[in-house]
Amino acid sequence: MDSDDTPNAAQAGESLVALGAVGELNAERLQCPPRYWFLVGFILAVLALVPLVTDLLSMPAALLVLPGAILVVFLFASWKQPSAVRHIRLHGSMWLPFLGGVLVVGFIGGINSALYDTHGWWWIPVIAAVVLFCLGTIGGPALDRYWARRVRNPRD
Amino acid sequence: MSQDGFDPVIHPLPRLRICALLEPVRGETFGRVRDLLGFTDATLSKHVRVLIDAGYLEPTNAVRAGRRPVTLAMTRAGRVSFRLHIDALNQLAETPKETN
């Protein structure tokens, strides 16, 4: 190292290689297990089916079935959950795909409720449930991979 | 920290690796950092102490599963210094080699 403690280009390169290795480690350890996204998709599908279920079942039964299904999903999700503090700290543009996903889910949910209330087509909530389930199970891991790419390159 | 962003506190490889591991997360337990980076308790303690003294790391003793593991989290100052240090390293690495 130089007398003023500032590294030369070779030392800087060595540091960047070490950073890259830790970035790879972060990308591996911070990804959610695939079952998390399956559960997210399942919760979204249950929410999409709310209008249909409340029509098919009596109100007390619907009030038991829907929260019950979500409770079961949450219990399953919290089973063997990794250390809570290990969650990725989202910053800057890392929020954008997440917010986009929330908007899409909100849009599909709104359209689902509006069409079912207007026309009463039973298959609308079913299709919405399938679409939201796919969104959770396919879009979720894609979002995870995007975040992993961001934490893999701390020097970007 | 020097004017060009290079930070001698962060620069040693063990400390750089600790910061890189903690920067994208809200916190991590001492034991997990030790295991992930392959340090001994003594080595990690030594470097963590320097980072805490510089105000770059913050230890907390959150209760989890009936135990009180020490959790390490980067402070705002630590994150800023780390980013500036990485920028400085990138600039240095891109500097053309001097010819004699």
JSON list of C-alpha atoms in Angstrom, two decimals, chain B residues 1-77:
[
{"chain": "B", "resi": 1, "resn": "MET", "atom": "CA", "xyz": [-12.47, 9.16, 5.14]},
{"chain": "B", "resi": 2, "resn": "SER", "atom": "CA", "xyz": [-10.36, 10.77, 2.44]},
{"chain": "B", "resi": 3, "resn": "GLN", "atom": "CA", "xyz": [-11.76, 13.31, 0.01]},
{"chain": "B", "resi": 4, "resn": "ASP", "atom": "CA", "xyz": [-11.95, 10.82, -2.87]},
{"chain": "B", "resi": 5, "resn": "GLY", "atom": "CA", "xyz": [-14.22, 8.47, -0.90]},
{"chain": "B", "resi": 6, "resn": "PHE", "atom": "CA", "xyz": [-11.53, 5.94, -0.08]},
{"chain": "B", "resi": 7, "resn": "ASP", "atom": "CA", "xyz": [-12.05, 4.83, 3.52]},
{"chain": "B", "resi": 8, "resn": "PRO", "atom": "CA", "xyz": [-9.10, 3.26, 5.38]},
{"chain": "B", "resi": 9, "resn": "VAL", "atom": "CA", "xyz": [-11.47, 1.89, 8.04]},
{"chain": "B", "resi": 10, "resn": "ILE", "atom": "CA", "xyz": [-13.39, -0.16, 5.47]},
{"chain": "B", "resi": 11, "resn": "HIS", "atom": "CA", "xyz": [-10.52, -0.97, 3.13]},
{"chain": "B", "resi": 12, "resn": "PRO", "atom": "CA", "xyz": [-8.90, -4.02, 4.83]},
{"chain": "B", "resi": 13, "resn": "LEU", "atom": "CA", "xyz": [-10.39, -7.08, 3.13]},
{"chain": "B", "resi": 14, "resn": "PRO", "atom": "CA", "xyz": [-12.03, -8.62, 6.23]},
{"chain": "B", "resi": 15, "resn": "ARG", "atom": "CA", "xyz": [-13.84, -5.35, 6.99]},
{"chain": "B", "resi": 16, "resn": "LEU", "atom": "CA", "xyz": [-14.75, -4.83, 3.35]},
{"chain": "B", "resi": 17, "resn": "ARG", "atom": "CA", "xyz": [-16.27, -8.32, 3.28]},
{"chain": "B", "resi": 18, "resn": "ILE", "atom": "CA", "xyz": [-18.19, -7.70, 6.51]},
{"chain": "B", "resi": 19, "resn": "CYS", "atom": "CA", "xyz": [-19.62, -4.47, 5.11]},
{"chain": "B", "resi": 20, "resn": "ALA", "atom": "CA", "xyz": [-20.48, -6.12, 1.77]},
{"chain": "B", "resi": 21, "resn": "LEU", "atom": "CA", "xyz": [-22.29, -8.91, 3.60]},
{"chain": "B", "resi": 22, "resn": "LEU", "atom": "CA", "xyz": [-24.30, -6.54, 5.80]},
{"chain": "B", "resi": 23, "resn": "GLU", "atom": "CA", "xyz": [-24.99, -3.73, 3.35]},
{"chain": "B", "resi": 24, "resn": "PRO", "atom": "CA", "xyz": [-28.01, -5.27, 1.52]},
{"chain": "B", "resi": 25, "resn": "VAL", "atom": "CA", "xyz": [-29.72, -6.57, 4.67]},
{"chain": "B", "resi": 26, "resn": "ARG", "atom": "CA", "xyz": [-31.34, -5.03, 7.71]},
{"chain": "B", "resi": 27, "resn": "GLY", "atom": "CA", "xyz": [-29.12, -6.99, 10.05]},
{"chain": "B", "resi": 28, "resn": "GLU", "atom": "CA", "xyz": [-27.41, -10.31, 10.63]},
{"chain": "B", "resi": 29, "resn": "THR", "atom": "CA", "xyz": [-26.39, -12.23, 13.71]},
{"chain": "B", "resi": 30, "resn": "PHE", "atom": "CA", "xyz": [-22.75, -12.30, 14.76]},
{"chain": "B", "resi": 31, "resn": "GLY", "atom": "CA", "xyz": [-22.63, -16.08, 14.45]},
{"chain": "B", "resi": 32, "resn": "ARG", "atom": "CA", "xyz": [-24.11, -16.06, 10.97]},
{"chain": "B", "resi": 33, "resn": "VAL", "atom": "CA", "xyz": [-21.60, -13.45, 9.76]},
{"chain": "B", "resi": 34, "resn": "ARG", "atom": "CA", "xyz": [-18.78, -15.52, 11.27]},
{"chain": "B", "resi": 35, "resn": "ASP", "atom": "CA", "xyz": [-19.98, -18.69, 9.56]},
{"chain": "B", "resi": 36, "resn": "LEU", "atom": "CA", "xyz": [-20.65, -17.08, 6.19]},
{"chain": "B", "resi": 37, "resn": "LEU", "atom": "CA", "xyz": [-17.28, -15.36, 6.00]},
{"chain": "B", "resi": 38, "resn": "GLY", "atom": "CA", "xyz": [-15.32, -18.18, 7.62]},
{"chain": "B", "resi": 39, "resn": "PHE", "atom": "CA", "xyz": [-13.84, -16.05, 10.38]},
{"chain": "B", "resi": 40, "resn": "THR", "atom": "CA", "xyz": [-13.03, -17.06, 13.92]},
{"chain": "B", "resi": 41, "resn": "ASP", "atom": "CA", "xyz": [-14.87, -15.34, 16.77]},
{"chain": "B", "resi": 42, "resn": "ALA", "atom": "CA", "xyz": [-11.72, -13.42, 17.69]},
{"chain": "B", "resi": 43, "resn": "THR", "atom": "CA", "xyz": [-11.04, -12.20, 14.16]},
{"chain": "B", "resi": 44, "resn": "LEU", "atom": "CA", "xyz": [-14.60, -11.12, 13.59]},
{"chain": "B", "resi": 45, "resn": "SER", "atom": "CA", "xyz": [-14.78, -9.41, 17.01]},
{"chain": "B", "resi": 46, "resn": "LYS", "atom": "CA", "xyz": [-11.62, -7.46, 16.27]},
{"chain": "B", "resi": 47, "resn": "HIS", "atom": "CA", "xyz": [-12.86, -6.11, 12.93]},
{"chain": "B", "resi": 48, "resn": "VAL", "atom": "CA", "xyz": [-16.42, -5.54, 14.13]},
{"chain": "B", "resi": 49, "resn": "ARG", "atom": "CA", "xyz": [-15.06, -3.50, 17.03]},
{"chain": "B", "resi": 50, "resn": "VAL", "atom": "CA", "xyz": [-13.20, -1.20, 14.63]},
{"chain": "B", "resi": 51, "resn": "LEU", "atom": "CA", "xyz": [-16.34, -0.75, 12.52]},
{"chain": "B", "resi": 52, "resn": "ILE", "atom": "CA", "xyz": [-18.48, -0.07, 15.60]},
{"chain": "B", "resi": 53, "resn": "ASP", "atom": "CA", "xyz": [-15.97, 2.47, 16.91]},
{"chain": "B", "resi": 54, "resn": "ALA", "atom": "CA", "xyz": [-16.07, 4.21, 13.53]},
{"chain": "B", "resi": 55, "resn": "GLY", "atom": "CA", "xyz": [-19.86, 4.39, 13.77]},
{"chain": "B", "resi": 56, "resn": "TYR", "atom": "CA", "xyz": [-20.37, 2.11, 10.77]},
{"chain": "B", "resi": 57, "resn": "LEU", "atom": "CA", "xyz": [-21.90, -0.85, 12.59]},
{"chain": "B", "resi": 58, "resn": "GLU", "atom": "CA", "xyz": [-24.49, -1.05, 15.31]},
{"chain": "B", "resi": 59, "resn": "PRO", "atom": "CA", "xyz": [-24.84, -4.12, 17.54]},
{"chain": "B", "resi": 60, "resn": "THR", "atom": "CA", "xyz": [-28.20, -5.01, 19.06]},
{"chain": "B", "resi": 61, "resn": "ASN", "atom": "CA", "xyz": [-29.23, -7.83, 21.37]},
{"chain": "B", "resi": 62, "resn": "ALA", "atom": "CA", "xyz": [-32.62, -8.81, 20.00]},
{"chain": "B", "resi": 63, "resn": "VAL", "atom": "CA", "xyz": [-34.32, -11.70, 21.79]},
{"chain": "B", "resi": 64, "resn": "ARG", "atom": "CA", "xyz": [-34.95, -14.57, 19.39]},
{"chain": "B", "resi": 65, "resn": "ALA", "atom": "CA", "xyz": [-36.10, -18.05, 20.35]},
{"chain": "B", "resi": 66, "resn": "GLY", "atom": "CA", "xyz": [-35.34, -17.32, 23.99]},
{"chain": "B", "resi": 67, "resn": "ARG", "atom": "CA", "xyz": [-31.73, -16.35, 23.26]},
{"chain": "B", "resi": 68, "resn": "ARG", "atom": "CA", "xyz": [-30.05, -12.99, 22.81]},
{"chain": "B", "resi": 69, "resn": "PRO", "atom": "CA", "xyz": [-27.75, -13.29, 19.83]},
{"chain": "B", "resi": 70, "resn": "VAL", "atom": "CA", "xyz": [-25.84, -10.14, 18.92]},
{"chain": "B", "resi": 71, "resn": "THR", "atom": "CA", "xyz": [-27.21, -8.73, 15.70]},
{"chain": "B", "resi": 72, "resn": "LEU", "atom": "CA", "xyz": [-25.02, -6.52, 13.56]},
{"chain": "B", "resi": 73, "resn": "ALA", "atom": "CA", "xyz": [-26.51, -3.86, 11.33]},
{"chain": "B", "resi": 74, "resn": "MET", "atom": "CA", "xyz": [-24.87, -1.18, 9.23]},
{"chain": "B", "resi": 75, "resn": "THR", "atom": "CA", "xyz": [-25.62, 2.38, 10.21]},
{"chain": "B", "resi": 76, "resn": "ARG", "atom": "CA", "xyz": [-26.59, 5.05, 7.70]},
{"chain": "B", "resi": 77, "resn": "ALA", "atom": "CA", "xyz": [-23.07, 6.50, 7.95]}
]
